[in-house]
JSON list of C-alpha atoms in Angstrom, two decimals:
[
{"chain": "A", "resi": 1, "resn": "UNK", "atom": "CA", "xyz": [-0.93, -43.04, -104.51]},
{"chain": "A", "resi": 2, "resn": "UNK", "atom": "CA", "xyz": [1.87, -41.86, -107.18]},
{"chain": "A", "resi": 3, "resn": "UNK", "atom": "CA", "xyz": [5.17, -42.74, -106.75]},
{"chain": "A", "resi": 4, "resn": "UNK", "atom": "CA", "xyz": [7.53, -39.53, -107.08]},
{"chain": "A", "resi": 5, "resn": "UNK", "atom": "CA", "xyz": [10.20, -39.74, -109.66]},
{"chain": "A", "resi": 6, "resn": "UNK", "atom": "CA", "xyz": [13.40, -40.66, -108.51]},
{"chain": "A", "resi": 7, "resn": "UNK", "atom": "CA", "xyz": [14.99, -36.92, -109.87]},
{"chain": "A", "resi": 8, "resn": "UNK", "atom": "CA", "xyz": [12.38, -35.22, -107.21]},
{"chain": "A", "resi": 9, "resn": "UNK", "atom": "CA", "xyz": [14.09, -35.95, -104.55]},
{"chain": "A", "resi": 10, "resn": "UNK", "atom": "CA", "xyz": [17.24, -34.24, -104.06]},
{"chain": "A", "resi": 11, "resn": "UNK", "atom": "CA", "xyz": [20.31, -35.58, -103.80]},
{"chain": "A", "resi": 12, "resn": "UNK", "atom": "CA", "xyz": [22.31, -34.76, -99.91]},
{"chain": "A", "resi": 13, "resn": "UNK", "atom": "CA", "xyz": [22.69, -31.06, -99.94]},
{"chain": "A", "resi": 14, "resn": "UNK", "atom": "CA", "xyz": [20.14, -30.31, -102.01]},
{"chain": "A", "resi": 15, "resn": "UNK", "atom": "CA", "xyz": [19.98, -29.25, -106.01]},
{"chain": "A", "resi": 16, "resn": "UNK", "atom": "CA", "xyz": [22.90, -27.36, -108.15]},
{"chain": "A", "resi": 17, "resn": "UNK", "atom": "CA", "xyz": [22.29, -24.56, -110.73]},
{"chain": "A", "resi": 18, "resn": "UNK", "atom": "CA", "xyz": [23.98, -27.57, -112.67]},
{"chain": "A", "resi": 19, "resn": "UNK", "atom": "CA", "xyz": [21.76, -30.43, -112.47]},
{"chain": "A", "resi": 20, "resn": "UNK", "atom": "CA", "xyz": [18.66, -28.33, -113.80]},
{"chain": "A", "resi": 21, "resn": "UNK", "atom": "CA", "xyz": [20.15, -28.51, -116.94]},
{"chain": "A", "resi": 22, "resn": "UNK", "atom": "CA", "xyz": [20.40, -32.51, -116.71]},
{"chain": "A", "resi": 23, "resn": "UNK", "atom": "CA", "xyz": [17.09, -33.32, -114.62]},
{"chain": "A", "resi": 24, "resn": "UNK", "atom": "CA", "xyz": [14.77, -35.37, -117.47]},
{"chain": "A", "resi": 25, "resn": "UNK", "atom": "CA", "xyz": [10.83, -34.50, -117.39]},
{"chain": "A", "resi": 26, "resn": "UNK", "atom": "CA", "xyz": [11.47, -31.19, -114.76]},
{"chain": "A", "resi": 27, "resn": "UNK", "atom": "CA", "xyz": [8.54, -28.90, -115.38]},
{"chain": "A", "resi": 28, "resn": "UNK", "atom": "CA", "xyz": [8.93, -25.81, -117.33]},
{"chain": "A", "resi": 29, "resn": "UNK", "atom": "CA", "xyz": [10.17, -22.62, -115.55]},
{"chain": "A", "resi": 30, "resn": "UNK", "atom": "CA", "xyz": [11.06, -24.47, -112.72]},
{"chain": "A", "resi": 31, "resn": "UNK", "atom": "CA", "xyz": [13.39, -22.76, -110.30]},
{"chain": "A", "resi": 32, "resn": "UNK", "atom": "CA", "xyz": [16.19, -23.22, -107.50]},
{"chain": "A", "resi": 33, "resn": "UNK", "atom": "CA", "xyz": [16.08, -21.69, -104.78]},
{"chain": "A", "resi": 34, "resn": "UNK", "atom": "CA", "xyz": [18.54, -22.73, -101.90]},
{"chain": "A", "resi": 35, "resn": "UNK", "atom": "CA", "xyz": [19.03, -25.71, -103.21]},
{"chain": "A", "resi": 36, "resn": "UNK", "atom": "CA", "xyz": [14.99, -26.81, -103.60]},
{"chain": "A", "resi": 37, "resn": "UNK", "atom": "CA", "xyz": [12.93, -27.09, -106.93]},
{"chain": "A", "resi": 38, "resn": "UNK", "atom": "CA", "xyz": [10.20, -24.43, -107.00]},
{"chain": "A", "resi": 39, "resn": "UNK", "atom": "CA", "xyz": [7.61, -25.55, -109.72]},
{"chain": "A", "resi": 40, "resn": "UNK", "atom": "CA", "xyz": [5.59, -22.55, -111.06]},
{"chain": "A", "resi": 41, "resn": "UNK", "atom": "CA", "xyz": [1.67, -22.13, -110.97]},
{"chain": "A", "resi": 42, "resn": "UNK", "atom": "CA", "xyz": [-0.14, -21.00, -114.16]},
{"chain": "A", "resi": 43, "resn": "UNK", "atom": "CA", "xyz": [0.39, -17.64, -114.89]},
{"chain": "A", "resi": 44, "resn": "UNK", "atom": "CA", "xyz": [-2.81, -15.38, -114.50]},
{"chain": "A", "resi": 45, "resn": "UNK", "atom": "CA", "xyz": [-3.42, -13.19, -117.29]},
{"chain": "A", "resi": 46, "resn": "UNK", "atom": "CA", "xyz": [-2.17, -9.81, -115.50]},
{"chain": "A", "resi": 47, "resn": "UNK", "atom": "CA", "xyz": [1.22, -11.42, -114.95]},
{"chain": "A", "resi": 48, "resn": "UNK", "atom": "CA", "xyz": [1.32, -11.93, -119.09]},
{"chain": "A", "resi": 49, "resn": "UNK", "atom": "CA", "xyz": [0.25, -8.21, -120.10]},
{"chain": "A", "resi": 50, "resn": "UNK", "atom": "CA", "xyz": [3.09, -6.69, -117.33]},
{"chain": "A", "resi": 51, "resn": "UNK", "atom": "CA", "xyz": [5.06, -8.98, -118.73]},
{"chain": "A", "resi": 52, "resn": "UNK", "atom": "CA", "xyz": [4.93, -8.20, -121.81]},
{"chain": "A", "resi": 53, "resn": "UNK", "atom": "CA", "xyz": [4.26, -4.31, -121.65]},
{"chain": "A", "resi": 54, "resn": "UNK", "atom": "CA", "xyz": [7.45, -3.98, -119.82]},
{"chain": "A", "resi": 55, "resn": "UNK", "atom": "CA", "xyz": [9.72, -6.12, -122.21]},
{"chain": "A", "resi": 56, "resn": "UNK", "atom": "CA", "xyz": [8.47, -4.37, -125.18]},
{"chain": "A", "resi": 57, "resn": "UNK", "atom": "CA", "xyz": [8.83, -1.40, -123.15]},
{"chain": "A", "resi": 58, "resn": "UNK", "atom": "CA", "xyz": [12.63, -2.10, -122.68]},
{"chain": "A", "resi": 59, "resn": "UNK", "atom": "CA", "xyz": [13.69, -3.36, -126.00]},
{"chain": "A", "resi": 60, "resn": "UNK", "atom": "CA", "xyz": [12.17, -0.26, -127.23]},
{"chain": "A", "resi": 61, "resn": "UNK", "atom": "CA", "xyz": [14.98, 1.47, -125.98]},
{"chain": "A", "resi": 62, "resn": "UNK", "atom": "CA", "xyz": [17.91, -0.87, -125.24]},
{"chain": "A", "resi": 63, "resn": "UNK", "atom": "CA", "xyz": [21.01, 0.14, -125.76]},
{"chain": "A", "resi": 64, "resn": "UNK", "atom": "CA", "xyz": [22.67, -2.23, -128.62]},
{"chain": "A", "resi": 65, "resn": "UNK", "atom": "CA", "xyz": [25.56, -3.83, -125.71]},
{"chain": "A", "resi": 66, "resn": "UNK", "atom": "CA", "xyz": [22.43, -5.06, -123.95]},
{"chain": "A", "resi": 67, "resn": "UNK", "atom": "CA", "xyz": [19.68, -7.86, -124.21]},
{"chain": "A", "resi": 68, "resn": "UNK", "atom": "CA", "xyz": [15.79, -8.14, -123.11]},
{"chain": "A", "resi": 69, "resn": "UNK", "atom": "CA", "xyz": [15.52, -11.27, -122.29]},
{"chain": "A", "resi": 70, "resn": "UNK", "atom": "CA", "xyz": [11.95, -13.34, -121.21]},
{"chain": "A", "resi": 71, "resn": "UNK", "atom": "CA", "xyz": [11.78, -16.48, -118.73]},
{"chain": "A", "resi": 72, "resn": "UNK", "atom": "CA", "xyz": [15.46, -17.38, -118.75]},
{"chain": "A", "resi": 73, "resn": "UNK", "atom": "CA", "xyz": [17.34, -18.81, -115.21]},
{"chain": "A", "resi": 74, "resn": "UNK", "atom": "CA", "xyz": [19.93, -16.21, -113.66]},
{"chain": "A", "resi": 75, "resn": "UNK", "atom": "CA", "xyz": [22.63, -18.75, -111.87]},
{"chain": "A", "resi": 76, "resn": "UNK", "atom": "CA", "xyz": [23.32, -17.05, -108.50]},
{"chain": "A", "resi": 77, "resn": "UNK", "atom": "CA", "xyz": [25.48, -19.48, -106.91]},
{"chain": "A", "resi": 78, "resn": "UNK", "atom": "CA", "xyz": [25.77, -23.28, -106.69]},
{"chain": "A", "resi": 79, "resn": "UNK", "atom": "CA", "xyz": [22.35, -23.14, -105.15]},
{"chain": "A", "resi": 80, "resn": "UNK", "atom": "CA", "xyz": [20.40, -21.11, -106.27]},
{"chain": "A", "resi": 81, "resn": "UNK", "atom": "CA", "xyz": [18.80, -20.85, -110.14]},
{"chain": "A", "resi": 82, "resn": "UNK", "atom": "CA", "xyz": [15.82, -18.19, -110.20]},
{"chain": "A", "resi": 83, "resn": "UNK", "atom": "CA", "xyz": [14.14, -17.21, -113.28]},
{"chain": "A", "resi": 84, "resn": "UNK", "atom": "CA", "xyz": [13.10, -13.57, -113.24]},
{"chain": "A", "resi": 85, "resn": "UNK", "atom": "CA", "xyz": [10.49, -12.83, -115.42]},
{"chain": "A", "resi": 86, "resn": "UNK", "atom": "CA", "xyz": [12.47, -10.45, -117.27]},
{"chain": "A", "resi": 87, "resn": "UNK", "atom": "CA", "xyz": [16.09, -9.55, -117.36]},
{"chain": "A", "resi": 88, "resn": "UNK", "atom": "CA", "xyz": [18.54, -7.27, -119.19]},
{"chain": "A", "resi": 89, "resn": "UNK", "atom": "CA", "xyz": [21.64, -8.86, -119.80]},
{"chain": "A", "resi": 90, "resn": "UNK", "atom": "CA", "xyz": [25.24, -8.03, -121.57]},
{"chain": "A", "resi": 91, "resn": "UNK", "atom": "CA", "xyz": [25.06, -9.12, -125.09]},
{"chain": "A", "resi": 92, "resn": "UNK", "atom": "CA", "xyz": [28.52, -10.52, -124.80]},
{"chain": "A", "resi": 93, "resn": "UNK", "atom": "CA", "xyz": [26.57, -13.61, -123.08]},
{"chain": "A", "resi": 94, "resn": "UNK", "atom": "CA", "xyz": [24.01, -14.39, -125.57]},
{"chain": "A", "resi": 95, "resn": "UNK", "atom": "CA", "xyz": [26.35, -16.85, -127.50]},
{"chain": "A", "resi": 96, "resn": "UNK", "atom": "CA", "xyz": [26.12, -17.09, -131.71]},
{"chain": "A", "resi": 97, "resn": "UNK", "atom": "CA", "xyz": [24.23, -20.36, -131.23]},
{"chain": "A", "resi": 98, "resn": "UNK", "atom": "CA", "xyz": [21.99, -18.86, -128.53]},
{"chain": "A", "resi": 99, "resn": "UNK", "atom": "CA", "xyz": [21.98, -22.31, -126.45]},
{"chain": "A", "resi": 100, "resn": "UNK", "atom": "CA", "xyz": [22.37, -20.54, -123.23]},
{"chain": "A", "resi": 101, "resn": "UNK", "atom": "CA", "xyz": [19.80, -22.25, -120.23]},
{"chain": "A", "resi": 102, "resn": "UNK", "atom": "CA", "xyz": [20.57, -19.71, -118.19]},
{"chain": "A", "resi": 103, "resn": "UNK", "atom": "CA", "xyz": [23.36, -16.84, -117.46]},
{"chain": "A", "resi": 104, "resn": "UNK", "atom": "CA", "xyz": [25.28, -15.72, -114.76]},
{"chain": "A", "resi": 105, "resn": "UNK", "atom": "CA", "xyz": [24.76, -12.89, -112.49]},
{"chain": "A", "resi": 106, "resn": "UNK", "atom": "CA", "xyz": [27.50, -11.03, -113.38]},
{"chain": "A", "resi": 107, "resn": "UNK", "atom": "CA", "xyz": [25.88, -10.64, -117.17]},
{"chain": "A", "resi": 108, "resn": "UNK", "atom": "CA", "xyz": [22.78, -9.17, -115.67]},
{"chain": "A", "resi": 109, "resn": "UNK", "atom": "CA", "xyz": [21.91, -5.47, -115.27]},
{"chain": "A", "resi": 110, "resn": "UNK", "atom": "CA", "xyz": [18.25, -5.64, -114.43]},
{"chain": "A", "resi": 111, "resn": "UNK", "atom": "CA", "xyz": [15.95, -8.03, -113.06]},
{"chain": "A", "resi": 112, "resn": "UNK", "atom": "CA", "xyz": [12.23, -7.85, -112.97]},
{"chain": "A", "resi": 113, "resn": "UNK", "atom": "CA", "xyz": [9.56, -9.94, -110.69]},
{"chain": "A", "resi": 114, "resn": "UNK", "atom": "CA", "xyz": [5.81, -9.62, -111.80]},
{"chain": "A", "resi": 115, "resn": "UNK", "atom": "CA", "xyz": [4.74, -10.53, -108.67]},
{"chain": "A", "resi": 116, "resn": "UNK", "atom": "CA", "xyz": [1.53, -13.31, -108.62]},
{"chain": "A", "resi": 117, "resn": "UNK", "atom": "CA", "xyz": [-0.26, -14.72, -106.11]},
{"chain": "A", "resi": 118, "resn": "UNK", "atom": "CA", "xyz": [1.65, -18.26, -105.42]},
{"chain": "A", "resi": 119, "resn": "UNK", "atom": "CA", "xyz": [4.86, -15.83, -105.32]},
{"chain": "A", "resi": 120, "resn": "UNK", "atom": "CA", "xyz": [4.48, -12.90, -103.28]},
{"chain": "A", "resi": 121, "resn": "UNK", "atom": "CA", "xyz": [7.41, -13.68, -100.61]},
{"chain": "A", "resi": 122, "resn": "UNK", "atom": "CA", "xyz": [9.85, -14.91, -103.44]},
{"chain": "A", "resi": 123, "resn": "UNK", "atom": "CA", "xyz": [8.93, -11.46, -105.24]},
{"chain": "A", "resi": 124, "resn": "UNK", "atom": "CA", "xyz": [9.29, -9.11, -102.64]},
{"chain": "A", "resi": 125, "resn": "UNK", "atom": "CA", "xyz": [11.74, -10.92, -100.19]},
{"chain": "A", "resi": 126, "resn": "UNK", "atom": "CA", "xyz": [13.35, -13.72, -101.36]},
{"chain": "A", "resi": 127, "resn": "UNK", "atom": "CA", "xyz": [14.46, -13.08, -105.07]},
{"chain": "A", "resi": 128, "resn": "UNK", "atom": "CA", "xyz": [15.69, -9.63, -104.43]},
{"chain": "A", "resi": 129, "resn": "UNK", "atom": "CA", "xyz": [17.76, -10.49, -101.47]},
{"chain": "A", "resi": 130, "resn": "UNK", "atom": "CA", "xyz": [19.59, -13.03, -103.50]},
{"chain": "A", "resi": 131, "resn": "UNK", "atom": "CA", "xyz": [20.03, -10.82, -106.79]},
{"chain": "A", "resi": 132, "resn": "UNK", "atom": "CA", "xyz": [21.24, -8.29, -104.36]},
{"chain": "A", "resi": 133, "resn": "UNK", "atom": "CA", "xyz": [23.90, -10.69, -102.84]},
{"chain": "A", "resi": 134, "resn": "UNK", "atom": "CA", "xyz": [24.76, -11.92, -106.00]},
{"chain": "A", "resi": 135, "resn": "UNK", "atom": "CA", "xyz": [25.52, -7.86, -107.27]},
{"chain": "A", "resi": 136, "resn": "UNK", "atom": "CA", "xyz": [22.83, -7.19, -109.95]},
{"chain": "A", "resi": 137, "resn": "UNK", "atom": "CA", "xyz": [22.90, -4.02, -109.71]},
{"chain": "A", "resi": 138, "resn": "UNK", "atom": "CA", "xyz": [19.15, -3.10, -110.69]},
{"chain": "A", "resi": 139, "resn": "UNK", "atom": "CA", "xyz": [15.88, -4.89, -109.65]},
{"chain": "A", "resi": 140, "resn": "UNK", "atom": "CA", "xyz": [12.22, -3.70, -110.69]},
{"chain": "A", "resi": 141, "resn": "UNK", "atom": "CA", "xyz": [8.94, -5.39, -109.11]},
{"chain": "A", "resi": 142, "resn": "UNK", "atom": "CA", "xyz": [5.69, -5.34, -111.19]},
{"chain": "A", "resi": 143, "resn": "UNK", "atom": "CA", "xyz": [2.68, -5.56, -108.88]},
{"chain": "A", "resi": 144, "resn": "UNK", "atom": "CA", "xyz": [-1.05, -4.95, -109.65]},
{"chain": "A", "resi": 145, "resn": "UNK", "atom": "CA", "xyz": [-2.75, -2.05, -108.54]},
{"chain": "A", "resi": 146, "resn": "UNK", "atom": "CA", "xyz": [-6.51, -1.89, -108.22]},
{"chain": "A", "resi": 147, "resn": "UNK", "atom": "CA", "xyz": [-8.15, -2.49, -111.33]},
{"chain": "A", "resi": 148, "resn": "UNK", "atom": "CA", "xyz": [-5.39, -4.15, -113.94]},
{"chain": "A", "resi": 149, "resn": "UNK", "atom": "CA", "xyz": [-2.49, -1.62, -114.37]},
{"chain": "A", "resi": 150, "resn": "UNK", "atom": "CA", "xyz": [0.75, -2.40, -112.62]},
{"chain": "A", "resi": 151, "resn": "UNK", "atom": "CA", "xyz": [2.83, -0.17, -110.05]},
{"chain": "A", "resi": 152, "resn": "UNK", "atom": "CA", "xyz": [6.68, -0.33, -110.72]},
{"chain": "A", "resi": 153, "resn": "UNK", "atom": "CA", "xyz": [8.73, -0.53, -107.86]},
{"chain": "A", "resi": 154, "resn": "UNK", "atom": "CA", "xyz": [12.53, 0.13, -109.21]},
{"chain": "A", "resi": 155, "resn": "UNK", "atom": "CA", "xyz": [15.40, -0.69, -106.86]},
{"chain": "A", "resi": 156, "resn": "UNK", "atom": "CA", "xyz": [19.01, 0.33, -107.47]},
{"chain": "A", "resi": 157, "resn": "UNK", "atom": "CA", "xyz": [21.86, -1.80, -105.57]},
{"chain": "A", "resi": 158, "resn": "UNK", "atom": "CA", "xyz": [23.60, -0.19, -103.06]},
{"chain": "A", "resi": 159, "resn": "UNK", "atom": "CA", "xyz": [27.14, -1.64, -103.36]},
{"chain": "A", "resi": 160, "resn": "UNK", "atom": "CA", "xyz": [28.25, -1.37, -99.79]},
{"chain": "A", "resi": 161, "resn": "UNK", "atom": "CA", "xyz": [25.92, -3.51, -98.53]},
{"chain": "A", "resi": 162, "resn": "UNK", "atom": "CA", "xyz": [24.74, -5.42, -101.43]},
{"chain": "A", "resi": 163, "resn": "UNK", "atom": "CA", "xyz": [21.02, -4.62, -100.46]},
{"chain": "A", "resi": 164, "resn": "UNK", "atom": "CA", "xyz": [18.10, -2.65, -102.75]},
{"chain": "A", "resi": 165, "resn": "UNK", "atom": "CA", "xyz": [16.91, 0.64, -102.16]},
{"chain": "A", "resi": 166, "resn": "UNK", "atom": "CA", "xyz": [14.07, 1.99, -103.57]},
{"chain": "A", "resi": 167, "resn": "UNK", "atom": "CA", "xyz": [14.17, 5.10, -106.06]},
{"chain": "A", "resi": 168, "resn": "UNK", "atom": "CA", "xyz": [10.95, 5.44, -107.34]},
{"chain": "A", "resi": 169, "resn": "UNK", "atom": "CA", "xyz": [7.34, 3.88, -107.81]},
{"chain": "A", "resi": 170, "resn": "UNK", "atom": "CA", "xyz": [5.51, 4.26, -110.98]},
{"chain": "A", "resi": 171, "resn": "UNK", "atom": "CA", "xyz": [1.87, 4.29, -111.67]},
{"chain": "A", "resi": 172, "resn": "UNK", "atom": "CA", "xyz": [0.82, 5.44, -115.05]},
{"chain": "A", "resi": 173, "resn": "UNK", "atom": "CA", "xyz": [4.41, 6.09, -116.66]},
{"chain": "A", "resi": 174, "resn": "UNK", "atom": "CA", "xyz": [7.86, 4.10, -115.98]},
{"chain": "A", "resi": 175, "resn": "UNK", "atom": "CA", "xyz": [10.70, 6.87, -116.69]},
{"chain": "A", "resi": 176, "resn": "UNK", "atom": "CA", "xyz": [14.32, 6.26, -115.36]},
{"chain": "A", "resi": 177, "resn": "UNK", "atom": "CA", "xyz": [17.51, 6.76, -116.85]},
{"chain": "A", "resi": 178, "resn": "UNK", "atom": "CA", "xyz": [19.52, 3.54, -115.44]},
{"chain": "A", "resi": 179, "resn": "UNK", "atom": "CA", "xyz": [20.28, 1.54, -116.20]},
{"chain": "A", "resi": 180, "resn": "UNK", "atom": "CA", "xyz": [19.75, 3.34, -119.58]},
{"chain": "A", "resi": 181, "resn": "UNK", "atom": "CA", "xyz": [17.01, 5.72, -120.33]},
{"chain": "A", "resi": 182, "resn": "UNK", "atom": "CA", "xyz": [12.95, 4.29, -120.43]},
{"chain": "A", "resi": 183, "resn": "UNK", "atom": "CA", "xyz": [9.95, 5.16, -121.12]},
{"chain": "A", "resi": 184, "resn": "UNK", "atom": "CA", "xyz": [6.65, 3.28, -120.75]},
{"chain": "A", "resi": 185, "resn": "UNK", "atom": "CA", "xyz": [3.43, 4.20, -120.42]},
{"chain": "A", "resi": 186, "resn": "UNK", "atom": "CA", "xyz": [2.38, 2.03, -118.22]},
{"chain": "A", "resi": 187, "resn": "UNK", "atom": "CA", "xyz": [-1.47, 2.98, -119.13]},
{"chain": "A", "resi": 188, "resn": "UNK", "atom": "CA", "xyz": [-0.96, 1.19, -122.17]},
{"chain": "A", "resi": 189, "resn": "UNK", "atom": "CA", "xyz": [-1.87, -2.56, -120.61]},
{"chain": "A", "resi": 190, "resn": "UNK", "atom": "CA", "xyz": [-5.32, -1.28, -120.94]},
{"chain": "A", "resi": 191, "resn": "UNK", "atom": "CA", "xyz": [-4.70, -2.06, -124.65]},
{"chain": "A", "resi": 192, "resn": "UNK", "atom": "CA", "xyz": [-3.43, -5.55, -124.38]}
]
């Protein structure tokens, strides 16, 4: 049997959004949610192409106040530390030295979930109930239709509430105009 290293096991309370950044030998792309350490699973090759269709989809046409941004933690609150897959932030929080871990939720404008296997009910339920709570006001989930192209579900935040509801699901093409105005072709993963 292997012993566990002493940083797995959390401290009373659980995990901070600050102690990621100080944890020695935590996994890549590991995650906090409610205070636990979510490891991540390989990614499958679908969860790569959406990935990266839809960020070269967005910094095709990203405004210049705005970032793309891959794989980077969104601190929520004292517990909680996801890491959507993709976000668009406020380029007023990408520092000179770009030595940023993670940002807050106030910088973010969209978040985006490719949704995989090991993380369906973090996708769907979890994730967007927090970015809701924490007031980002757009959220987009990538999920694979049959065969290999991917079905965008895009959310808009209803402030009253701080809940998502849904204003549109795209199959072959991805065209809204918030937060800013794209266009992807969606049928272009094929070429990937």
């Amino acid at each position: 049997m292997t012993a566990v290293p002493d940083w797995l096991i959390p401290p009373e309370g659980g995990f901070t959004a600050d102690d990621l950044d100080h944890m020695p030998g935590l996994p890549p792309h590991t995650e906090l949610i409610d205070g636990s350490l979510v490891f991540m699973s390989p990614q499958k090759y679908f969860h790569m192409l959406a990935v990266d269709l839809i960020a070269q989809g967005l910094r095709a046409t990203v405004p210049g106040h705005l970032r793309v941004l891959r794989e980077m933690s969104v601190i929520l609150g004292k517990r909680d530390r996801p890491e959507p897959d993709i976000s668009v932030v406020r380029a007023e929080a990408v520092t000179e030295d770009a030595d940023e871990t993670g940002y807050q939720a106030s910088d973010v404008v969209l978040a985006v979930e490719v949704v995989s296997p090991d993380s369906v009910e973090r996708d769907r339920d979890t994730k967007p109930r927090k970015y809701g709570q924490a007031g980002i006001p757009h959220f987009w989930r990538v999920e694979k239709s049959e065969g290999r192209r991917p079905v965008v579900y895009v959310f808009e935040l209803d402030p009253a509430t701080r809940t998502y509801v849904v204003t549109g699901i795209h199959h072959d093409r991805l065209k809204v105009g918030v937060p800013f105005a794209v266009d992807i072709d969606l049928t272009e993963i094929d070429q990937l």
